[in-house]
Every structure is written in structure tokens, then in C-alpha cells.
Amino acid sequence: AVRRRVKDDHSCLFWAFAYIAEGCEAGLASVEDPGEAGRAKLKELREVCAQDALRDPDPTMRALLLDVASVEAYANKIRDKLEWGGENEVLALAKHYRVEVALVNCESLQVMCYGSDLPDCRGRVYLLYTGQHYDPLAAGPTADVPPSEERRLFPKGDASMDPLALEAARAQNAEAARKAKQKRVKKIKCLGCGALLADNDAFAAHCGEVEHGDDFAYECEQVEVVIEGDEALPEGTIDLASDAVITFSNLEEEPLANSHPTPVEICGVKYHSLEHYWMAARFIGQDDAMAKSVADAPSTSEAALLAHGAPPQSQRPDWHEARGALMLEALRAKAAQNQDFAAALRRSGDKTIVLVDTDPWAGMNAPGGIATGQNNVGKSMMAVRAELLQG
């Protein structure tokens, strides 16, 4: 079977019908702009479905079957270009085009027929349903057969293409499974030499360390790197789903989190939590009044608001260089003063501890499946854990 992919939008069912029943190519994914004629076709087919409901001789029962207050409410709903089509629209469009629709369901791997009872049915067409998307299926000698040479209409009740249609469904399932295993990560690509770097800071360091041509303009672009499921993760990344990894977020209910309401005393000052200290630490020695305000905040969220709203000159100038050592010493203090925290670190054994956070210095994040970030909080915790296990 030849699968013609239509636009992955809210109107894929209508695009699929327009193609398979009348050869309208405006909705194909390869067509950038469907044009006015294509948009008019969508509006026409949505109106077909609306009128099919409005003309029902028993509107009360029809509204009940459609799970709406009235057929008028359904008509207004299906006219909306953001409304998806489903089984009711398949029936309405099968009647409109006078075709038997063989719907190939990827989830059940079954072929379900709609419109078979139409008295003036002119033939059978095939649609592939992935569970979220509809595509038309045609017949042709090769997958790249031009539309003009494919076959879209079959005799009513002719199931000879069912095996090929089900093979298309299996291929879709295999493709979906492969994509589900893929991991994606954003990288910075150097336009001078093509090197892929983790972030802007890494690109800046790369520019200073690697010699480029005289015409190098220090330009870069963000690209997406795709790692297939059976490929090894890039060096320096961590599989956050691994049994060898313990992840946590900086939430009050998390025992390992800095935000956990565990009081800690550092350099003679008592803090409501380690997060209070961490928010205040960047101001200590530079703007002690701001540091005290942050430390005295009644909650971690209020401490964060104060810290992030402080003027840049309030932050100590060496903060970025000093924060690693400060985090390590703070976690040491917390472990020494709180048995529950120290016990949680010991229980983690030799597993990798990762703070899942959007701050690339503090933790790691995996929006595309590949964890990126320096995880300095997790690394400091593992250093303290090693000291606890040794002593």
C-alpha cells in the first residue's frame, strides 16, 4: 500500500478524505501552503458533516449519540478548524462521497468498514488511522508511484488490499516504536568547523581553544541531535531512567532537595533550609542586608523572589567561581547537622545522584530524552556521600 501523508493538523481526516475520494493534493504534508482552494475544501467538508447532523430526522437522538446538547451545537463545533474529525465524520463523509471506507486501525491491527450499507456506494477506499492521525492509502507498484498512476478506488467489499493495508499499519507501529526510543538533545554547532558543543559557554571556550580560518565570524546555530534507541548516549550524558540513577527535584517534599524544610547553620547563621542559604550566599560579603532579607524569608519561594529581584551589583563578583565550593561546604554542614539527610545519602549507595532542574549548572534536564546539564548539586552530594561512607 502507498501511504500518502497529509498535514499533521486538526484537519487530517478531512484532508485524507479530500485526497482519497477526489484526488485533492492541497492537504498533503509535502504541500507547504494548501491555498485558498484547499482551505475552501476543508470548510466544505466540515459543513458536510454539520449539515448531515442538522438534517437528521431525530435530532434529539442524534445529539445524544454525538454527546452534545443539540445538533446545532455539534454543527458549530465541527465547523471550527481546530476540531478533530472522528468516527461520526467518517460516516458522514462516506455518505457524502458514496464510498465504503476501510479504516485500518494501527492500534488493533484490524480493518473496520464504514458506509457498507449505502445503496449507491460507488466503491471502497482505505484510510490509515494511527490512533491520533489519519492518512489515505492507495495502491501502486512502488512507494514512490506518482498520484496520477496510483489506484485509490476499489470495488465495494473487495478486501484484496487488506493485507497490504495492514502491512502499512505494522510499518507505522514499527516507526512509532523506533521514534519512542529516540533521544533528542539541543546542541550548539560551530559554523566555522562544524563542532557540536553543549551550550553557549562551551562554544565560547571552543572559540578560544580551537584555531579557525581568517574568515571565521564566531557564528553558531542551534541544532537538534537525534540518538537512536540502540545507540550509545553521547559522552558526559546520563540516562535518567536507569536503575543506577537516583533523580530528585528541588521540591520541599523531596528528602534530598535543598528546599526540604531542614534547618541548617552555616558560619554561625541559622537558615530555614539549605535553599535559603543558597539564595542568600551570592550576596554575603557584598550586600549583607540583602543576604539577611533572603535568609529571613518565610518560604523558599519568597527567598527566591527576593534573590532574583536583587540588583546585579548586590551579587558578589566571584559568585560563579566560588559557588561550587560553597555548595559542597553547605551540603557537608547539612549532613553533619541532620541525621535523616545523611541517612538518605548513605541509602543511595553507589548510584548516580541527579538533580532534575532547568538550571544547567545545578542540575540536569532531558526535554528531548538526553540529559544535559552539569549536575553540580548532585556531584556535591555524591562527594559528601563518599565522605560519609568512608568515615
Short mmCIF file of C-alpha atoms in Angstrom, two decimals, residues 175-375:
data_model
loop_
_atom_site.label_atom_id
_atom_site.label_comp_id
_atom_site.label_asym_id
_atom_site.label_seq_id
_atom_site.Cartn_x
_atom_site.Cartn_y
_atom_site.Cartn_z
CA GLU A 175 8.24 3.58 13.07
CA ALA A 176 6.41 4.88 16.15
CA ALA A 177 8.25 2.40 18.39
CA ARG A 178 11.60 3.46 16.92
CA LYS A 179 10.82 7.15 17.45
CA ALA A 180 9.68 6.47 21.01
CA LYS A 181 13.15 5.12 21.77
CA GLN A 182 14.90 8.08 20.20
CA LYS A 183 16.50 10.67 22.40
CA ARG A 184 17.00 14.25 21.31
CA VAL A 185 19.27 16.97 22.58
CA LYS A 186 19.89 20.56 21.52
CA LYS A 187 23.50 21.38 20.66
CA ILE A 188 25.36 24.47 19.53
CA LYS A 189 27.04 23.94 16.16
CA CYS A 190 30.13 25.97 15.34
CA LEU A 191 29.69 27.32 11.82
CA GLY A 192 33.44 27.58 11.45
CA CYS A 193 34.39 23.92 11.89
CA GLY A 194 31.10 22.09 12.50
CA ALA A 195 31.92 21.05 16.08
CA LEU A 196 28.90 20.34 18.31
CA LEU A 197 29.05 21.98 21.73
CA ALA A 198 26.83 21.62 24.79
CA ASP A 199 25.90 25.28 25.26
CA ASN A 200 26.94 28.88 24.61
CA ASP A 201 29.61 28.79 27.30
CA ALA A 202 31.15 25.71 25.70
CA PHE A 203 31.05 27.45 22.31
CA ALA A 204 32.85 30.48 23.75
CA ALA A 205 35.53 28.22 25.23
CA HIS A 206 35.81 26.35 21.92
CA CYS A 207 36.39 29.58 20.02
CA GLY A 208 39.25 30.43 22.36
CA GLU A 209 40.87 26.99 22.23
CA VAL A 210 40.47 25.97 18.57
CA GLU A 211 42.11 27.84 15.69
CA HIS A 212 39.73 28.69 12.86
CA GLY A 213 40.19 30.33 9.48
CA ASP A 214 40.72 34.05 8.99
CA ASP A 215 37.13 34.45 7.79
CA PHE A 216 35.64 32.87 10.96
CA ALA A 217 32.98 35.27 12.31
CA TYR A 218 32.32 33.48 15.62
CA GLU A 219 28.95 32.31 14.34
CA CYS A 220 26.98 29.32 15.58
CA GLU A 221 23.50 27.84 15.35
CA GLN A 222 21.35 25.59 17.50
CA VAL A 223 20.76 22.10 16.06
CA GLU A 224 18.94 19.01 17.28
CA VAL A 225 20.91 15.78 17.57
CA VAL A 226 18.90 12.53 17.39
CA ILE A 227 20.21 9.40 19.07
CA GLU A 228 18.55 6.14 18.05
CA GLY A 229 17.43 3.76 20.78
CA ASP A 230 20.25 1.25 20.18
CA GLU A 231 22.99 3.88 20.00
CA ALA A 232 25.19 4.78 22.94
CA LEU A 233 24.48 8.07 24.66
CA PRO A 234 26.98 10.87 23.99
CA GLU A 235 29.88 11.09 26.41
CA GLY A 236 29.01 13.04 29.54
CA THR A 237 25.28 12.35 29.40
CA ILE A 238 23.23 10.21 31.79
CA ASP A 239 20.18 8.01 31.25
CA LEU A 240 17.85 9.43 33.90
CA ALA A 241 15.59 6.36 33.64
CA SER A 242 18.43 3.96 34.54
CA ASP A 243 18.15 1.89 37.73
CA ALA A 244 21.66 3.12 38.54
CA VAL A 245 20.46 6.71 38.81
CA ILE A 246 18.55 8.47 41.59
CA THR A 247 16.76 11.62 40.49
CA PHE A 248 15.06 14.29 42.56
CA SER A 249 13.63 17.74 42.07
CA ASN A 250 14.16 20.80 44.25
CA LEU A 251 10.77 20.49 45.95
CA GLU A 252 10.08 20.70 49.67
CA GLU A 253 8.71 17.15 49.82
CA GLU A 254 11.92 15.67 48.36
CA PRO A 255 14.26 14.46 51.20
CA LEU A 256 17.41 15.27 49.21
CA ALA A 257 16.24 18.68 47.99
CA ASN A 258 17.81 21.91 49.18
CA SER A 259 14.24 23.19 49.55
CA HIS A 260 13.34 20.47 52.06
CA PRO A 261 12.44 22.28 55.35
CA THR A 262 15.56 21.14 57.17
CA PRO A 263 17.16 23.95 59.22
CA VAL A 264 20.91 24.34 58.82
CA GLU A 265 23.52 26.55 60.44
CA ILE A 266 26.39 27.85 58.31
CA CYS A 267 29.09 30.21 59.56
CA GLY A 268 27.08 30.92 62.68
CA VAL A 269 23.89 31.87 60.82
CA LYS A 270 20.76 29.70 61.05
CA TYR A 271 18.72 29.20 57.87
CA HIS A 272 15.22 27.74 57.46
CA SER A 273 16.54 25.45 54.73
CA LEU A 274 19.64 24.97 52.62
CA GLU A 275 17.80 26.72 49.79
CA HIS A 276 17.52 29.83 51.98
CA TYR A 277 21.28 29.74 52.45
CA TRP A 278 21.91 29.14 48.77
CA MET A 279 19.73 32.07 47.72
CA ALA A 280 21.49 34.31 50.27
CA ALA A 281 25.07 33.09 49.71
CA ARG A 282 25.58 35.06 46.50
CA PHE A 283 25.13 38.33 48.45
CA ILE A 284 27.19 37.55 51.59
CA GLY A 285 30.10 39.98 51.89
CA GLN A 286 28.77 42.13 49.06
CA ASP A 287 25.29 43.15 50.21
CA ASP A 288 24.77 41.75 53.69
CA ALA A 289 21.41 43.48 54.09
CA MET A 290 20.09 41.68 51.03
CA ALA A 291 21.60 38.39 52.27
CA LYS A 292 19.78 38.80 55.60
CA SER A 293 16.47 39.61 53.89
CA VAL A 294 16.72 36.47 51.77
CA ALA A 295 17.76 34.32 54.73
CA ASP A 296 14.82 35.58 56.83
CA ALA A 297 12.20 34.99 54.09
CA PRO A 298 9.37 32.80 55.45
CA SER A 299 9.42 30.43 52.45
CA THR A 300 11.82 29.27 49.77
CA SER A 301 9.66 30.80 47.05
CA GLU A 302 9.81 34.20 48.74
CA ALA A 303 13.56 33.82 49.22
CA ALA A 304 13.92 33.11 45.51
CA LEU A 305 11.80 36.14 44.57
CA LEU A 306 13.97 38.40 46.70
CA ALA A 307 17.20 36.93 45.35
CA HIS A 308 16.19 37.08 41.70
CA GLY A 309 14.88 40.62 42.11
CA ALA A 310 18.11 41.94 43.62
CA PRO A 311 20.21 44.38 41.56
CA PRO A 312 23.26 42.86 39.83
CA GLN A 313 25.71 44.86 41.97
CA SER A 314 24.41 43.09 45.10
CA GLN A 315 25.88 39.79 43.98
CA ARG A 316 29.48 39.02 44.93
CA PRO A 317 31.69 39.38 41.84
CA ASP A 318 33.29 35.96 42.24
CA TRP A 319 29.99 34.10 42.65
CA HIS A 320 30.37 31.89 39.57
CA GLU A 321 33.88 30.84 40.59
CA ALA A 322 33.06 30.31 44.29
CA ARG A 323 29.64 28.62 44.11
CA GLY A 324 30.97 25.07 43.64
CA ALA A 325 33.00 25.12 46.85
CA LEU A 326 30.18 26.88 48.71
CA MET A 327 27.67 24.22 47.68
CA LEU A 328 29.98 21.42 48.84
CA GLU A 329 30.57 23.04 52.24
CA ALA A 330 26.85 23.73 52.68
CA LEU A 331 25.95 20.10 51.98
CA ARG A 332 28.63 18.94 54.40
CA ALA A 333 27.08 21.15 57.08
CA LYS A 334 23.60 19.82 56.35
CA ALA A 335 24.75 16.20 56.52
CA ALA A 336 26.58 16.82 59.81
CA GLN A 337 23.57 18.51 61.40
CA ASN A 338 20.73 16.36 60.06
CA GLN A 339 20.73 12.58 60.50
CA ASP A 340 17.82 12.00 58.11
CA PHE A 341 19.62 13.77 55.26
CA ALA A 342 22.86 11.90 55.97
CA ALA A 343 20.96 8.59 56.09
CA ALA A 344 19.28 9.35 52.73
CA LEU A 345 22.69 9.92 51.17
CA ARG A 346 24.02 6.64 52.59
CA ARG A 347 20.97 4.72 51.32
CA SER A 348 21.72 5.87 47.78
CA GLY A 349 24.73 3.54 47.78
CA ASP A 350 26.83 3.96 44.66
CA LYS A 351 24.04 5.25 42.44
CA THR A 352 24.44 8.46 40.50
CA ILE A 353 22.52 11.29 42.17
CA VAL A 354 20.98 13.78 39.75
CA LEU A 355 19.06 16.94 40.49
CA VAL A 356 16.48 17.33 37.71
CA ASP A 357 16.34 21.07 37.17
CA THR A 358 16.33 23.59 34.34
CA ASP A 359 19.37 25.34 35.84
CA PRO A 360 22.19 23.82 33.75
CA TRP A 361 24.79 24.48 36.46
CA ALA A 362 22.85 22.98 39.35
CA GLY A 363 21.18 20.00 37.70
CA MET A 364 20.25 18.21 34.52
CA ASN A 365 17.22 18.30 32.27
CA ALA A 366 16.09 15.96 29.50
CA PRO A 367 13.36 17.60 27.40
CA GLY A 368 14.35 15.53 24.35
CA GLY A 369 15.30 12.34 26.18
CA ILE A 370 19.03 13.09 26.56
CA ALA A 371 20.00 14.63 29.89
CA THR A 372 22.11 17.77 29.65
CA GLY A 373 23.49 19.94 32.42
CA GLN A 374 26.44 19.95 34.82
CA ASN A 375 24.60 18.50 37.85
#
